[in-house]
Coordinates of C-alpha atoms in Angstrom, one line a residue:
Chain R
X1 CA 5.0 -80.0 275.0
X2 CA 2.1 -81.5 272.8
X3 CA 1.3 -80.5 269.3
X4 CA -2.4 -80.6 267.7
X5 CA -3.8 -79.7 264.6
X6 CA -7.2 -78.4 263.7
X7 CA -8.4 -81.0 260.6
X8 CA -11.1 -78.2 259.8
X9 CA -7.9 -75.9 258.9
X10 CA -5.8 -78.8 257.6
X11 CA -5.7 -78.7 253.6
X12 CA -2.9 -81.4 253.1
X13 CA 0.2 -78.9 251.9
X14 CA 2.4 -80.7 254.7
X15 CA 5.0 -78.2 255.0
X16 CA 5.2 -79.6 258.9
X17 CA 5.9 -83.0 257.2
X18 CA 8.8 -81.7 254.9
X19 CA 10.4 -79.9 257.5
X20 CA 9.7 -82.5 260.7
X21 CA 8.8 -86.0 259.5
X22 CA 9.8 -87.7 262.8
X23 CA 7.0 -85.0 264.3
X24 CA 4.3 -84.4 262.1
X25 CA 3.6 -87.2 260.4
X26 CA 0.9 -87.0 257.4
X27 CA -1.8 -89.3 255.1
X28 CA -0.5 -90.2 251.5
X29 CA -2.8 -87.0 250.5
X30 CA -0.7 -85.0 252.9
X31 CA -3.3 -84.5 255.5
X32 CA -2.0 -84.3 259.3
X33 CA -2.3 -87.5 261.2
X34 CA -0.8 -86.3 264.4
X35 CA -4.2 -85.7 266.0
X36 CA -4.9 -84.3 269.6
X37 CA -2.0 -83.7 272.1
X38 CA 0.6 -85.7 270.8
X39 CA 3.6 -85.4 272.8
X40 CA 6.8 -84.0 271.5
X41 CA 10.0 -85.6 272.4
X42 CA 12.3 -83.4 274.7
X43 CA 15.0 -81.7 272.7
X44 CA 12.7 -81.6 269.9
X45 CA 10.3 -78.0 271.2
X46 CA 12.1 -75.8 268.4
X47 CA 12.0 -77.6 265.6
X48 CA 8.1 -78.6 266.5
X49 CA 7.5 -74.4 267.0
X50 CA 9.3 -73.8 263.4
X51 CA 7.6 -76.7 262.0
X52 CA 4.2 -75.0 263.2
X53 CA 5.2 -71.7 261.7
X54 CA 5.2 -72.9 258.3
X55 CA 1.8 -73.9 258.3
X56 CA -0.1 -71.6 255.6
X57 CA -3.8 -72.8 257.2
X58 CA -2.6 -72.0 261.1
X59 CA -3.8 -75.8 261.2
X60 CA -1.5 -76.8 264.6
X61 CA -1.3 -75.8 267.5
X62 CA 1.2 -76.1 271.0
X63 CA 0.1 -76.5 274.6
X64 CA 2.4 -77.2 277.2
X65 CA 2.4 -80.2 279.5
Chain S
X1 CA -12.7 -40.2 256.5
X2 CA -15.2 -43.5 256.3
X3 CA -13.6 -46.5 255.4
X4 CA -15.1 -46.9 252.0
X5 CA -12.9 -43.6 250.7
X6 CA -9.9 -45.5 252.2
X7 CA -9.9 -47.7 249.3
X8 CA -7.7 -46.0 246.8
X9 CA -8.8 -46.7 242.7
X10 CA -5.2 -46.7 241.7
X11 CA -5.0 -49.5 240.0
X12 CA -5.2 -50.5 235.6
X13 CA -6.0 -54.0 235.2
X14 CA -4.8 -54.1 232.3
X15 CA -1.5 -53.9 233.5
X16 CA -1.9 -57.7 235.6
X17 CA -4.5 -59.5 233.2
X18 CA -4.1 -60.8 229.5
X19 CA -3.3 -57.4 228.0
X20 CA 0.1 -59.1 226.7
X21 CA 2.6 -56.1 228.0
X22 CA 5.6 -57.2 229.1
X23 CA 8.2 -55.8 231.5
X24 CA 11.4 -56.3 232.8
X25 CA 12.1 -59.1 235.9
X26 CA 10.3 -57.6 239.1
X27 CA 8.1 -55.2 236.9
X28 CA 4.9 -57.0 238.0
X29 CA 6.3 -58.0 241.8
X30 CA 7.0 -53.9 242.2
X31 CA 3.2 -53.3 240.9
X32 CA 2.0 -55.3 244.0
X33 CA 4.6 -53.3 246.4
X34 CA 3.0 -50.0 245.2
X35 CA -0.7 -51.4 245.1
X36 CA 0.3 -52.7 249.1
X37 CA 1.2 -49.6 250.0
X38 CA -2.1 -47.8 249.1
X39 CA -3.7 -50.0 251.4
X40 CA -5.3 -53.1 252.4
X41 CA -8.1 -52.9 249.3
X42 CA -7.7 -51.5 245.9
X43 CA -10.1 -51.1 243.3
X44 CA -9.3 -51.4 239.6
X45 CA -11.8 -49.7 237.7
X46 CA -11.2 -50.3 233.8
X47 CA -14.0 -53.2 232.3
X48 CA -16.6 -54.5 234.7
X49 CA -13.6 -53.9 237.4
X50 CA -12.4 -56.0 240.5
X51 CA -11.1 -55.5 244.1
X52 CA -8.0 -56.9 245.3
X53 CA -6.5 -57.5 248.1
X54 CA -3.0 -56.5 248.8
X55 CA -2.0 -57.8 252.2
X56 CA -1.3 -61.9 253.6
X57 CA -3.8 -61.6 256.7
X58 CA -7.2 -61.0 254.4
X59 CA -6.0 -63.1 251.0
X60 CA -5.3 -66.1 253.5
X61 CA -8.6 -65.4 255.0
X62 CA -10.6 -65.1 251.2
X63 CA -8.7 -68.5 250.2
X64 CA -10.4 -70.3 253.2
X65 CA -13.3 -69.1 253.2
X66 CA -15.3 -70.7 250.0
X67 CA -18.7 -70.0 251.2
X68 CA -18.1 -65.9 250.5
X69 CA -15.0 -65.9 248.2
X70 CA -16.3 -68.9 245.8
X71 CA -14.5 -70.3 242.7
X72 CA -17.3 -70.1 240.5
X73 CA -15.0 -67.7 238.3
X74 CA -11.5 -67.5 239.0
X75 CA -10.5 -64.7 236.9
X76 CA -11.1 -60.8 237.7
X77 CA -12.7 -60.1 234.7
X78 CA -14.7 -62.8 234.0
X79 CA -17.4 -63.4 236.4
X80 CA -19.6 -65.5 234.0
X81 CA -17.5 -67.8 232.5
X82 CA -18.8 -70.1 229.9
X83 CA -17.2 -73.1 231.0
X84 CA -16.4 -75.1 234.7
X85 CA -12.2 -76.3 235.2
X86 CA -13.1 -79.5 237.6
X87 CA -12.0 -79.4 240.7
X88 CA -10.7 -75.5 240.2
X89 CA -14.1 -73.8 239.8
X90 CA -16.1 -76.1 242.0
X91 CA -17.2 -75.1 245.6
X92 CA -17.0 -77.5 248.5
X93 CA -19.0 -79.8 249.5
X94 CA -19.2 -80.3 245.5
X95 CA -15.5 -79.6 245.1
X96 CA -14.7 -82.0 247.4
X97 CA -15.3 -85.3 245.4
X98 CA -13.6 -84.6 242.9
X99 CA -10.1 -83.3 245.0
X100 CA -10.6 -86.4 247.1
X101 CA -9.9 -88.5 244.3
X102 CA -7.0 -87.0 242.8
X103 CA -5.0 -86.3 246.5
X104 CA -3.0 -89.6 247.2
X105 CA -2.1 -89.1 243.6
X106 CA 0.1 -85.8 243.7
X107 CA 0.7 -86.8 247.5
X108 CA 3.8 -86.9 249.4
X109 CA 4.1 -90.5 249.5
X110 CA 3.1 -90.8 245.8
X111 CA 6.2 -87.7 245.1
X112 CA 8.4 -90.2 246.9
X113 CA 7.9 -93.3 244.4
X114 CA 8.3 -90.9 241.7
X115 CA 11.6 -89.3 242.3
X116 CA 14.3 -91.6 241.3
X117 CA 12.4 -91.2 237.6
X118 CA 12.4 -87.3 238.5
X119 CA 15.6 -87.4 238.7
X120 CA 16.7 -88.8 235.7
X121 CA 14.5 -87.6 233.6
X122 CA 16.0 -83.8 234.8
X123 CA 19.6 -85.7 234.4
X124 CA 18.9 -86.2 230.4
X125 CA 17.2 -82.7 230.0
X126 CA 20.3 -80.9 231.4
X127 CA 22.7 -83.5 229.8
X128 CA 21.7 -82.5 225.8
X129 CA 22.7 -79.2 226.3
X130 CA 25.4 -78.6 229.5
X131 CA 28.3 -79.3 226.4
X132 CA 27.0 -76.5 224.4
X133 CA 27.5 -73.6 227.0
X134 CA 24.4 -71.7 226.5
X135 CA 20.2 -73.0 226.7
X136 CA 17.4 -71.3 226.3
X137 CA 16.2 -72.4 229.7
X138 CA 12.2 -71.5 229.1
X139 CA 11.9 -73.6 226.4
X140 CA 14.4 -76.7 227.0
X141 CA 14.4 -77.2 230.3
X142 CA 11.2 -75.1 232.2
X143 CA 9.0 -76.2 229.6
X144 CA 10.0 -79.8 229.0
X145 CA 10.7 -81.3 233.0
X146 CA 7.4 -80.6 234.3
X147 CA 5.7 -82.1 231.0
X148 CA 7.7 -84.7 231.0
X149 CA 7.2 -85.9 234.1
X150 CA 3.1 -84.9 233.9
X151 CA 3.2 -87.5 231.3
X152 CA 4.7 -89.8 233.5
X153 CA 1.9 -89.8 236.1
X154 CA -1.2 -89.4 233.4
X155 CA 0.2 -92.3 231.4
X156 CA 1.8 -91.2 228.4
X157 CA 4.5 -92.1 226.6
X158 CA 7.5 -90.1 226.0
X159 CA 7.9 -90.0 222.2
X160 CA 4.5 -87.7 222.9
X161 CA 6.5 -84.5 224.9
X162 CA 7.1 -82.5 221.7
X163 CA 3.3 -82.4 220.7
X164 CA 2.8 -82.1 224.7
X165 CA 4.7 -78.8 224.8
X166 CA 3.3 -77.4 221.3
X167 CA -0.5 -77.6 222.5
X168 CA 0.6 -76.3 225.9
X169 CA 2.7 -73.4 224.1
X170 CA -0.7 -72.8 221.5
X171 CA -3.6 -73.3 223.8
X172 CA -2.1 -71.2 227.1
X173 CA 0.4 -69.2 225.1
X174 CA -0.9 -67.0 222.5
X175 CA -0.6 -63.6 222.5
X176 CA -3.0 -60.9 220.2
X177 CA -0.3 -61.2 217.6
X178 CA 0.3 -64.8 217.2
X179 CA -3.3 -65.9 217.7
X180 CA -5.2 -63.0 217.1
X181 CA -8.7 -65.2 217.0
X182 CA -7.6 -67.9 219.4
X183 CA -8.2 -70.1 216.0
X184 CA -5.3 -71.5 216.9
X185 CA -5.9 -72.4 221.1
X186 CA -9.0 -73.6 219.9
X187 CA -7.9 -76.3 217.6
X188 CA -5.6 -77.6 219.6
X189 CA -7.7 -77.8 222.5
X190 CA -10.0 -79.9 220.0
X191 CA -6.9 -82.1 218.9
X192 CA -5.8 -82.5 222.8
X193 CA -9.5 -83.7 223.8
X194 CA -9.2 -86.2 221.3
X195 CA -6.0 -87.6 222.4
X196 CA -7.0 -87.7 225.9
X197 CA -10.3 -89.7 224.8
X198 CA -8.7 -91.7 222.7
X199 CA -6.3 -92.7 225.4
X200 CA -9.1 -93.1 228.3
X201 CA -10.6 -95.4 225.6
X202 CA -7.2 -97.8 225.3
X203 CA -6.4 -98.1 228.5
X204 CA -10.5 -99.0 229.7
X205 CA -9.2 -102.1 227.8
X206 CA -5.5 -102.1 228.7
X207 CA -5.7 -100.6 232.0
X208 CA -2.3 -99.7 234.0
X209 CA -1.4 -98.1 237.4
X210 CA -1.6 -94.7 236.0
X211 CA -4.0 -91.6 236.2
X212 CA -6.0 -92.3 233.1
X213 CA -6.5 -95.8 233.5
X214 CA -7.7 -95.1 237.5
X215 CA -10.0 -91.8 236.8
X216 CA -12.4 -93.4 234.5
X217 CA -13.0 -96.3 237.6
X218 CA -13.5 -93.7 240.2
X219 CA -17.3 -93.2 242.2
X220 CA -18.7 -89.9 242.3
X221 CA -22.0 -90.0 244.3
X222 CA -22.2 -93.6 244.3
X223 CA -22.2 -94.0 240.9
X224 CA -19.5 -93.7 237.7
X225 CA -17.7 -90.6 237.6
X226 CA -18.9 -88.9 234.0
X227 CA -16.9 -89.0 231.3
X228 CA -16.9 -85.3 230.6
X229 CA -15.4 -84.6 234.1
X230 CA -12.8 -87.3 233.5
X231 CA -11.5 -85.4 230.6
X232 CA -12.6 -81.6 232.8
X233 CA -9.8 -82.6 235.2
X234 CA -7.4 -84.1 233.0
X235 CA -7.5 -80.6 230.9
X236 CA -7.0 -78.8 234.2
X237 CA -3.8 -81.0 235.1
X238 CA -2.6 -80.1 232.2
X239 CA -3.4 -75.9 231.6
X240 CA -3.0 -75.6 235.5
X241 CA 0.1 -78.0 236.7
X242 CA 2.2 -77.5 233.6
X243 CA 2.4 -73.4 232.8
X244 CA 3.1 -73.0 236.9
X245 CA 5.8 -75.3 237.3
X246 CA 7.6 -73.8 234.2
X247 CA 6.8 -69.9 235.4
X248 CA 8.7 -71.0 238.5
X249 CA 11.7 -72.3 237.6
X250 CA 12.0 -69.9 235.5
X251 CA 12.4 -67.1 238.3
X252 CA 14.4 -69.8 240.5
X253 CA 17.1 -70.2 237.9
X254 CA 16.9 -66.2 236.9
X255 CA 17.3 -65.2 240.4
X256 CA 20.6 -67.7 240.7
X257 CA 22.0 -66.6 237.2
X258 CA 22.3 -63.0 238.5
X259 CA 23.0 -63.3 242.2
X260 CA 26.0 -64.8 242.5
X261 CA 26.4 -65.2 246.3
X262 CA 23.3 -67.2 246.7
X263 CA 23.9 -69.8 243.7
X264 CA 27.4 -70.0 245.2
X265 CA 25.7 -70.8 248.6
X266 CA 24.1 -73.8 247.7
X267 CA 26.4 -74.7 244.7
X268 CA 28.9 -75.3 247.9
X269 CA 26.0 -76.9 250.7
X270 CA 23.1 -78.5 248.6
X271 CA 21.2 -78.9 252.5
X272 CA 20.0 -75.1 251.9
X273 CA 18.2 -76.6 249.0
X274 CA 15.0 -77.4 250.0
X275 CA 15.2 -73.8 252.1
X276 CA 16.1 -72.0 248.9
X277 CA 12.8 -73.5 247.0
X278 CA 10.7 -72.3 249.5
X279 CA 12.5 -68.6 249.7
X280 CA 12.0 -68.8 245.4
X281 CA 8.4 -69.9 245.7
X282 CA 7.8 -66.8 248.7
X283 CA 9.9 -64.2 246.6
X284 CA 8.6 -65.2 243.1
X285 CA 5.1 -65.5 244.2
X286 CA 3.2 -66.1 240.5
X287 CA -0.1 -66.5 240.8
X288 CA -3.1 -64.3 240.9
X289 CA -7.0 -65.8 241.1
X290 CA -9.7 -64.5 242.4
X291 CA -12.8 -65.0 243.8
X292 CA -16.9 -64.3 243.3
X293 CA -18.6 -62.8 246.5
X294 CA -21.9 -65.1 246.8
X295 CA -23.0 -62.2 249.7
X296 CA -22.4 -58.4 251.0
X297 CA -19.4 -58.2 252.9
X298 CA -16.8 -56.6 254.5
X299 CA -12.8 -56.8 253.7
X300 CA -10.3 -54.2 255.8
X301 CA -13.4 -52.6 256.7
X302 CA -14.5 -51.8 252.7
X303 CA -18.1 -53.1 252.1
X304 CA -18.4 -55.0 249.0
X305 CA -21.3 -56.5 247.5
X306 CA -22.7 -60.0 246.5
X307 CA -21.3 -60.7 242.8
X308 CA -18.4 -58.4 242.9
X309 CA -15.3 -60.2 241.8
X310 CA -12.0 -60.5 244.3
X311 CA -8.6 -61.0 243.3
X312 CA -6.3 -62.7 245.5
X313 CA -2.5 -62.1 244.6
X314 CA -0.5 -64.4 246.5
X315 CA 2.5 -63.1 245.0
X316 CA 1.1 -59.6 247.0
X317 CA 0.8 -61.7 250.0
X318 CA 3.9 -63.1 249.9
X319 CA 5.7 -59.8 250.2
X320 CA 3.9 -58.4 252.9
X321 CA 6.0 -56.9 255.7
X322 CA 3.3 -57.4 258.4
X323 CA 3.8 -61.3 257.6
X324 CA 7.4 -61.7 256.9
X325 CA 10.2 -59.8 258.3
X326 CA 12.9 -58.1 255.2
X327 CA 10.1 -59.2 253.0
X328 CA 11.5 -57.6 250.0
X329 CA 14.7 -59.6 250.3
X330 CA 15.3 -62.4 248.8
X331 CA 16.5 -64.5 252.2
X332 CA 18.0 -68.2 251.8
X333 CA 18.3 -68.5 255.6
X334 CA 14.5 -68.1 255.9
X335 CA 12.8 -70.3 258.2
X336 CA 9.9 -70.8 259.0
X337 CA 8.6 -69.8 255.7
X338 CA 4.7 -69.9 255.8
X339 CA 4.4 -68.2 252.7
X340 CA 0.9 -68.7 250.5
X341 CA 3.1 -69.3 246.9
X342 CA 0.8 -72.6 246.6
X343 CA -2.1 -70.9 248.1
X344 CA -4.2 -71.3 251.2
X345 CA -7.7 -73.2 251.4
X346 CA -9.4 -75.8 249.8
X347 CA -7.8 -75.1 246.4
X348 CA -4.7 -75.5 248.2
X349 CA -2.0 -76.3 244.6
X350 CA -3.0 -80.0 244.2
X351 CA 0.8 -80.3 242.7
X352 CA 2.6 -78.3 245.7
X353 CA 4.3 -81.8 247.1
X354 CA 5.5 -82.4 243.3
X355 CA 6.3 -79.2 242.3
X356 CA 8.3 -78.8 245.5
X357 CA 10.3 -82.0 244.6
X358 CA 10.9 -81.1 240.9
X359 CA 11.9 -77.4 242.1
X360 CA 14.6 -79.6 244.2
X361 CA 16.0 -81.9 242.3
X362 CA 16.2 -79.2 239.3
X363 CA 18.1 -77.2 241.2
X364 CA 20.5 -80.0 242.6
X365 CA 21.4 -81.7 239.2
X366 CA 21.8 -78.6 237.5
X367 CA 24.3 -77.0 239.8
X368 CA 26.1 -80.6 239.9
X369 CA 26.7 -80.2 236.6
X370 CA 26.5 -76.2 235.6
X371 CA 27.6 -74.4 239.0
X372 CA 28.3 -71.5 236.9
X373 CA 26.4 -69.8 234.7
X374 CA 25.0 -66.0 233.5
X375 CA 22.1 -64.8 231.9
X376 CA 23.8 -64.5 228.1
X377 CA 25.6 -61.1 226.8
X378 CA 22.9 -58.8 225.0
X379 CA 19.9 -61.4 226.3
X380 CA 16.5 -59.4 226.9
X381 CA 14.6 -61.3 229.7
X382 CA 11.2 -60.3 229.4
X383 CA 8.2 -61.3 232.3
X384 CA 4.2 -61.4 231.2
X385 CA 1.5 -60.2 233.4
X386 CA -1.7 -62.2 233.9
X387 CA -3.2 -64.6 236.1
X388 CA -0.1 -66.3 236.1
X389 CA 3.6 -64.4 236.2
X390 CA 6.4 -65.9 234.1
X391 CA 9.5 -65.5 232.1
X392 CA 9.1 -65.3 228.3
X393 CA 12.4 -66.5 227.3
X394 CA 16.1 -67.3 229.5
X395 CA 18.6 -67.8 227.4
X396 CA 21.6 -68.6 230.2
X397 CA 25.6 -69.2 229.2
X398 CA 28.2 -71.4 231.0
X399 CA 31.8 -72.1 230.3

């Protein structure tokens, strides 16, 4: 599994960051800095889908491998 | 039936904006239910008159979209306004010089370095009254942490939170009886500008690591930012982040003084904490601004015209079954939570990361200290309408 996010849609509220800081790391405005495809650890798929949830902007996205 | 009859005029502003009525907890949460349930678009008619939008999918979609829904006025009933709140009422690409600049300031990282002072000043605020058994939580504690620690990052010293919280109480609190000619706002508006120029002016010569002493050095289109927008945003830091913060915790601690199985909950397992602030900010959604059309368009399918003004109740979107399942219940186990209590879009709450973390740590150090407590015998709680929902008074008791 890899997770994106969309920096048009990104607007720095870092609820991925709060819930999954290993995952979704962010700027010191908050801003996403995982970038394109990153790879998410095995073991870790459900927490990256809740963490993606909780994005107000829809800013992230999953594709898998 | 064409969609333009589909929109329903059910709907007195009077009842959401600066008419001063007040109502009973929930009063203005069970407005939005019943404006919801008439449909996606409402009209209220009273005045000049405003849509608003009632459901999550199309006030998500307004707040991120700035080059239809723009900022230029904010509130439903004034599309003209006389004045501009920097960055609030500014439109990207303009808006986003100014945000840029404040970001890394309320960021998480900058939330992180704050906390430990956070935390103690919360400690002290709950520590002068926890003996006595009973607080008037609006006023000592709702009112004062969120000033307190606003001071902290502008620069200010503390022997300055009493005259803080009386302009704060004067300029966004008056009410038709107590300020009948905003004679009263106004002046200490005047007196607050002065303080904040005076201070900009010390600390140009005594500069620190704090927000006054860095905004005056910022670039704004390659040259010095202007003075007048230094002090713009430093009045909007201060009407915007201050009022919000209180309004909040004063549902939080509301909803845990009369439900006792959920203050128990995390009384016993602080880890639902940071879950419970999110469920408080989704469930006591408080704020409602809206939005000036700059074109014709279409919302739900009902055509509305350049210069008609929107308002965008996240409180309304926050409660929308479509979006959240048992919306109407208040749900600590909710997760993920992806509700729009700080908003959506770039005007995205500049203060969500700090607001978040003083949510937190006020409700871990209160219930550490005061795990059980009641909304006093006789007490009236009383909520105000407006742009921004809040609690007029708490008085809690303890043993």
């Amino acid at each position: 599994m890899r997770v994106s996010v969309d920096m048009t849609r990104c607007q720095g509220h870092a609820c991925c960051y709060e819930f999954a800081p290993e995952l979704f790391t962010v700027d010191d405005s908050g801003y996403s800095t995982i970038g394109t495809g990153k790879l998410v650890p095995p073991g870790q798929e459900e927490k990256a889908r809740f963490a993606i949830k909780s994005c107000p902007e829809r800013a992230l996205s999953i594709t898998e491998d | 039936m064409s969609k333009t009859e589909d929109v329903r005029v059910v709907y007195d502003a009077g009842l959401l904006h600066e008419s001063g009525e007040l109502g009973s907890p929930g009063t203005f949460h069970a407005l939005f239910d019943s404006l919801r349930a008439n449909g996606p678009v409402v009209r209220s008619t009273p005045d000049a008159g405003f849509w608003l939008l009632t459901q999550y999918e199309t006030i998500v979609a307004a707040a991120q979209n700035p080059q239809i829904f723009s900022s230029a006025s904010v509130r439903p009933l004034e599309p003209d306004p006389p004045y501009v709140w920097n960055p609030l009422m500014l439109d990207p690409p303009e808006h986003t010089k100014f945000r840029q600049l404040l970001t890394a300031r309320f960021g998480p990282a900058r939330v992180d370095e704050l906390e430990p002072s956070m935390r103690q000043r919360c400690i002290n605020l709950i520590e002068d009254f926890a003996g006595r058994g009973e607080c008037e939580f609006v006023a000592e504690f709702a009112l004062r942490f969120p000033a307190a620690i606003l001071l902290e990052i502008m620069g200010l010293p503390d022997s300055d939170l009493n005259t803080f919280v009386d302009w704060e109480n004067l300029i966004l609190h008056g009410t038709p009886l107590t300020d009948p000619d905003h004679s009263k706002a106004f002046g200490a508006m005047v007196e607050l500008m002065q303080y904040f120029n005076d201070v900009i002016e010390y600390r140009k010569a005594n500069p620190r690591d704090d927000l006054i002493s860095y905004l005056p050095t910022c670039t704004v289109d390659g040259g010095p930012i202007q003075e007048a927008d230094v002090l713009n945003i430093l009045f909007l830091l201060f009407a915007a982040g201050l009022d919000t913060t209180t309004a909040q915790l004063s549902y939080t601690f509301h909803h845990f003084a009369t439900h006792a199985d959920d203050r128990n909950r995390i009384v016993h397992d602080s880890s639902l904490v940071p879950n419970a602030v999110e469920e408080c900010v989704r469930y006591y959604g408080i704020v409602t601004p809206a939005r000036k059309l700059t074109q014709d368009t279409t919302v739900a399918g009902c055509p509305m015209r350049a210069g008609d003004m929107v308002a965008i109740p996240f409180a309304s979107a926050n409660r929308d079954p479509v979006e959240f399942p048992n919306a109407d219940s208040f749900d600590l186990g909710r997760f993920p939570n992806h509700h729009l209590g700080f908003g959506a879009g770039p005007h995205r709450c500049l203060g969500s990361h700090l607001a978040r973390r003083e949510l937190r740590i006020a409700l871990e150090e209160w219930h550490k200290r005061i795990p059980d407590y009641r909304v006093a015998d006789g007490a009236e709680v009383l909520e105000h309408g407006g742009g921004v929902l809040g609690l007029e008074t708490l008085l809690l008791a303890w043993k």
